[in-house]
Coordinates of C-alpha atoms in Angstrom, one line a residue:
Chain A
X1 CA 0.0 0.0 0.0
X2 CA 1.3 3.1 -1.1
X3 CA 1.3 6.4 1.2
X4 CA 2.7 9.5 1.8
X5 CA 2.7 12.4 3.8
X6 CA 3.8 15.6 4.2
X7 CA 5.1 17.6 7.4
X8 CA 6.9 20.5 8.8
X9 CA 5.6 23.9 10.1
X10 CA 2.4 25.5 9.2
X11 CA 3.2 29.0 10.0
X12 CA 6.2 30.6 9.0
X13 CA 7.6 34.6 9.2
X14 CA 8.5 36.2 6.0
X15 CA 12.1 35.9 4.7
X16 CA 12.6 32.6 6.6
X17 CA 13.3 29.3 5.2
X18 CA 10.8 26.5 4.8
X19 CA 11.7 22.8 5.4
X20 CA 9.2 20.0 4.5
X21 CA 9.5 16.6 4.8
X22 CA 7.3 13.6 2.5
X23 CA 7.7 10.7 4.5
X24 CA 6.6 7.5 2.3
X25 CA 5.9 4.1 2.4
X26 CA 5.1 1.3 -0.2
X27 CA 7.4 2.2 -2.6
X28 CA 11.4 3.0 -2.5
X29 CA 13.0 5.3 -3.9
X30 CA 16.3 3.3 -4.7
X31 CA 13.6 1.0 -7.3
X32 CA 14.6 2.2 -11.0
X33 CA 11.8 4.7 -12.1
X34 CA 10.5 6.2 -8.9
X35 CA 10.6 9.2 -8.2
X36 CA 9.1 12.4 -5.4
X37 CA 8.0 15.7 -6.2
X38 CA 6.3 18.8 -4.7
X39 CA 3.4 20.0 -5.8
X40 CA 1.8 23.4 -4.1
X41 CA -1.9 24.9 -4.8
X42 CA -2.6 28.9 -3.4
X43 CA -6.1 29.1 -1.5
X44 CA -8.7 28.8 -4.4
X45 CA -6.0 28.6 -7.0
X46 CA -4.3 26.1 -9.7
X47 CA -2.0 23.3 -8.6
X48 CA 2.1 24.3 -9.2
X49 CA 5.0 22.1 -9.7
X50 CA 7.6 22.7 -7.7
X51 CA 10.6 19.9 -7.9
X52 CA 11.7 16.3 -8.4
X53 CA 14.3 13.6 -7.1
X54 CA 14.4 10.8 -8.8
X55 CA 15.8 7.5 -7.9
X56 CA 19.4 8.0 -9.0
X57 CA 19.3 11.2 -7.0
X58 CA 18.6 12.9 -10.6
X59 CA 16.9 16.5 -9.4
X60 CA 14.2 18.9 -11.2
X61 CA 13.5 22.1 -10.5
X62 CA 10.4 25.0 -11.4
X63 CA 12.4 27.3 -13.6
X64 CA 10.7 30.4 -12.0
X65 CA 11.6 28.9 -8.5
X66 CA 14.6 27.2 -8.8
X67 CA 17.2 29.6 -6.8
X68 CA 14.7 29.3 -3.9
X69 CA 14.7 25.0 -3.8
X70 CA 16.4 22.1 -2.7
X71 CA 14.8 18.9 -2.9
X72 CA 16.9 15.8 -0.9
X73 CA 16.3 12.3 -0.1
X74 CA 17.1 10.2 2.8
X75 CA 16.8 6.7 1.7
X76 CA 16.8 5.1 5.1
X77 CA 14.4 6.9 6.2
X78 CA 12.1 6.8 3.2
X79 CA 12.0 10.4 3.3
X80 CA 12.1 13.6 0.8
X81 CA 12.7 17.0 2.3
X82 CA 12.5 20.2 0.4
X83 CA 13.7 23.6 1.3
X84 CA 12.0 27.0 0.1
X85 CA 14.0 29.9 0.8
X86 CA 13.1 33.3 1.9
X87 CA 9.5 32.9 2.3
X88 CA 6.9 35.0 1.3
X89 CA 3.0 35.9 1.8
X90 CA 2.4 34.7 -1.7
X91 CA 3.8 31.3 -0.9
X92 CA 1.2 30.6 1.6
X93 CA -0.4 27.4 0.2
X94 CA -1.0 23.5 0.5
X95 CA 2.4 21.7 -0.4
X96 CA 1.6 17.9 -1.4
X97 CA 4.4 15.2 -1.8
X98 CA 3.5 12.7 -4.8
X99 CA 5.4 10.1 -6.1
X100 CA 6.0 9.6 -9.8
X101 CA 6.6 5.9 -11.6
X102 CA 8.0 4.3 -14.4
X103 CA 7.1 0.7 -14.9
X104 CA 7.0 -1.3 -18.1
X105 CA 7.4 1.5 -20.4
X106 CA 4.5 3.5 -19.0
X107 CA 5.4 6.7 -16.9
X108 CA 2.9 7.3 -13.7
X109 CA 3.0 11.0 -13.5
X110 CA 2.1 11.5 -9.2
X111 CA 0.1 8.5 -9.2
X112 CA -0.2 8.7 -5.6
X113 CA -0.6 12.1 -3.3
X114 CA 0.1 12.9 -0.2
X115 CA -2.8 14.8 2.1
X116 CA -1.4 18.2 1.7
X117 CA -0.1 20.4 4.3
X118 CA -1.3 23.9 4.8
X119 CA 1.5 26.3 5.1
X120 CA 1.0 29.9 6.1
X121 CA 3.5 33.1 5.3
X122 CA 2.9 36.0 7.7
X123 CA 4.6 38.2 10.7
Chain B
X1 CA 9.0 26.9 -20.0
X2 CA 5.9 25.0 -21.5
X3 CA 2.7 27.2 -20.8
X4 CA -0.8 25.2 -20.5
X5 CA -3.9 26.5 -21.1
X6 CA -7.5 24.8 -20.2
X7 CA -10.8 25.9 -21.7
X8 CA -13.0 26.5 -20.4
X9 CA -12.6 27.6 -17.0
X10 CA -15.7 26.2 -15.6
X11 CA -18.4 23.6 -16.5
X12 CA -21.8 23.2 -15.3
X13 CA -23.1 19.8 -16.5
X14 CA -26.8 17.9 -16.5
X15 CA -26.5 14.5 -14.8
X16 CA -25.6 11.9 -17.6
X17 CA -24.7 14.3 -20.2
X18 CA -21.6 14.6 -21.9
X19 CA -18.5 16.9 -20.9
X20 CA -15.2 18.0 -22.7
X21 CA -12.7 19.9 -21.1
X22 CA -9.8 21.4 -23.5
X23 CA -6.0 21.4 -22.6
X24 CA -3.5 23.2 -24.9
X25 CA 0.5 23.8 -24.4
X26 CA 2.4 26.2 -26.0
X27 CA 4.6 23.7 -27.6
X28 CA 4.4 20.2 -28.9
X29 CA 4.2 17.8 -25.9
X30 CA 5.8 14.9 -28.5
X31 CA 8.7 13.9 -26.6
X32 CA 12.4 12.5 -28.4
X33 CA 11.2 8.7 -27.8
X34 CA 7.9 9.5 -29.5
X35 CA 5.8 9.1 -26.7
X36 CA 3.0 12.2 -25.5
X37 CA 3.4 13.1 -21.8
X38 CA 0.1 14.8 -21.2
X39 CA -1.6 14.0 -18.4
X40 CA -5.0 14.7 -16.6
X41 CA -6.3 14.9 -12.5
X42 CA -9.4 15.3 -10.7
X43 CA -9.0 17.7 -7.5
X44 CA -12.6 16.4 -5.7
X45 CA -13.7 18.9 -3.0
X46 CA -11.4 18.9 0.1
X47 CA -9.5 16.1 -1.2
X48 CA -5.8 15.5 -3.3
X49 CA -5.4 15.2 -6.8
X50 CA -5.8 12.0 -8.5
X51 CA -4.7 10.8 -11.4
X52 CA -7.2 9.8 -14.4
X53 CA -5.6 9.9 -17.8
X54 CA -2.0 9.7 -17.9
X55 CA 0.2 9.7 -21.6
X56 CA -3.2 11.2 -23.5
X57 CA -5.4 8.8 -23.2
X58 CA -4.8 5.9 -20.7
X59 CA -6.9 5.6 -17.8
X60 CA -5.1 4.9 -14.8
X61 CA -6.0 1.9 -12.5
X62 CA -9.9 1.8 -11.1
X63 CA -10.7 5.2 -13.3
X64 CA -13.8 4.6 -14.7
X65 CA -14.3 4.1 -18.8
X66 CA -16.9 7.1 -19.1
X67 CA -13.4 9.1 -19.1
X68 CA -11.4 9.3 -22.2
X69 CA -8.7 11.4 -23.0
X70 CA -7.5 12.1 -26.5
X71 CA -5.1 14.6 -28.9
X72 CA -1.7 15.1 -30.0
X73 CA 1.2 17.5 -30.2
X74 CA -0.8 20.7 -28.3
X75 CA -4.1 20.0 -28.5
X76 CA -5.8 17.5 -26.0
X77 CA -9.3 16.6 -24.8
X78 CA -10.5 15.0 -21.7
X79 CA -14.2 13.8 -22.2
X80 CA -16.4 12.4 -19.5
X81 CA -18.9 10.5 -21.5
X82 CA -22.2 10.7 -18.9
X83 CA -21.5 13.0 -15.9
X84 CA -22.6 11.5 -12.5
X85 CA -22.4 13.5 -9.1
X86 CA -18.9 12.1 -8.1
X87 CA -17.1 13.8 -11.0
X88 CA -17.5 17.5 -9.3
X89 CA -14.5 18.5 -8.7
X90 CA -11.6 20.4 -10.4
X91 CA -9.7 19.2 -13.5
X92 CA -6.3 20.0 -14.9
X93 CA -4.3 18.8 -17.5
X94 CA -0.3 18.4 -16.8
X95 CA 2.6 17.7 -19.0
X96 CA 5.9 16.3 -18.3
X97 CA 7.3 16.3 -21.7
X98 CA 9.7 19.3 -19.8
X99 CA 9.9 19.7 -16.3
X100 CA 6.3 20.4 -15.1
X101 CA 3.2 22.7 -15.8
X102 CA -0.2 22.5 -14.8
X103 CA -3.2 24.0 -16.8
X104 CA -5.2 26.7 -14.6
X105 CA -8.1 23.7 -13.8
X106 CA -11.5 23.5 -15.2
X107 CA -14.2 23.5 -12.8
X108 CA -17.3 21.0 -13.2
X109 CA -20.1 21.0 -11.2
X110 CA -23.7 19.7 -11.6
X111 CA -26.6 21.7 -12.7

């Protein structure tokens, strides 16, 4: 059974750093073709790509975001953990974790989500 | 970076009539080993996204056959054949052809 699930603060002060972490289970991310990403959705608005770690620790990045992410993996712990710098009001949002799969020549695009967390940017 | 755009924005369907919901990018979505990476989710009310169509037009595991997706290069259709009451919800296309975009979401909701 495949699950994951986000955590990390749900309030956090402009110009700070945010650090979430997708813990997972079900699936590894050592297994050829798996891969994490971070996906964030604004109150009321459209869902936004954010990154993605693959399983040879290959990493993607939102063009428009890039100088503010870092997306890592802790294989032991079946954990990925990305890192928004210098927060801002406009980031306040819901940041899922969803895993992404290539089996037998087809390619799972986040087959499987996370709940969402609820992260908050004001002073 | 690859731009999508949905049409139309919002959908307000008769139960067991017919829906289509557009998805267009701003470049091809064909990808060097000929494969399409366009790809379509349901956002329910208070829920995650879930996957329904993925590579144009096949339906992910337990997705029911009233949806169908369909199209090539930038142009792509998802169609829901008979609407029922579960399928409220918000829709967006995605492709992974390069990195990642989202389309904007098409809202359905019954009439």
């Amino acid at each position: 059974q495949v699950t994951l699930k986000e955590s990390g603060p749900t309030l956090v002060k402009p110009t700070q750093t945010l650090t979430l972490t997708c813990s997972f289970s079900g699936f590894s991310l050592t297994t050829i073709g798996v891969g994490v990403g971070w996906i964030r959705q604004p109150p009321g608005k459209a869902l936004e790509w954010l990154a993605l770690i693959y399983w040879d620790d290959d990493k993607r990045y939102s063009s428009s975001l890039e100088s503010r992410l870092t997306i890592t993996r802790d294989t032991s712990k079946n954990q990925v953990v990305l890192t928004m710098t210098n927060m801002d009001p406009v980031d306040t949002g819901t940041y899922y974790c969803a895993r992404r799969l290539q089996e037998s020549g087809r390619y799972y695009n986040f087959d499987y989500w996370g709940q969402g967390i609820l992260v908050t940017v004001s002073s | 970076d690859i731009v999508m755009t949905q049409t139309p924005l919002s959908l307000s369907v008769t139960p067991g009539q017919p829906a289509t919901i557009f998805c267009k990018s701003s470049q091809s979505l064909l990808y060097s080993d000929g494969k399409t990476y366009l790809h379509w989710y349901l956002q329910k009310p208070g829920q995650s996204p879930q996957l329904l169509i993925y590579e144009v037009s096949n339906r992910f595991s337990g997705v029911p056959d009233r949806f169908s997706g369909s199209g090539s290069g930038t142009d792509f259709t998802l169609k829901i054949s008979r609407v029922e009451a579960e399928d409220v919800g918000v829709y967006y296309c995605m492709q992974s052809s390069q990195l990642r975009t989202f389309g904007q979401g098409t809202k359905v909701e019954i009439k």
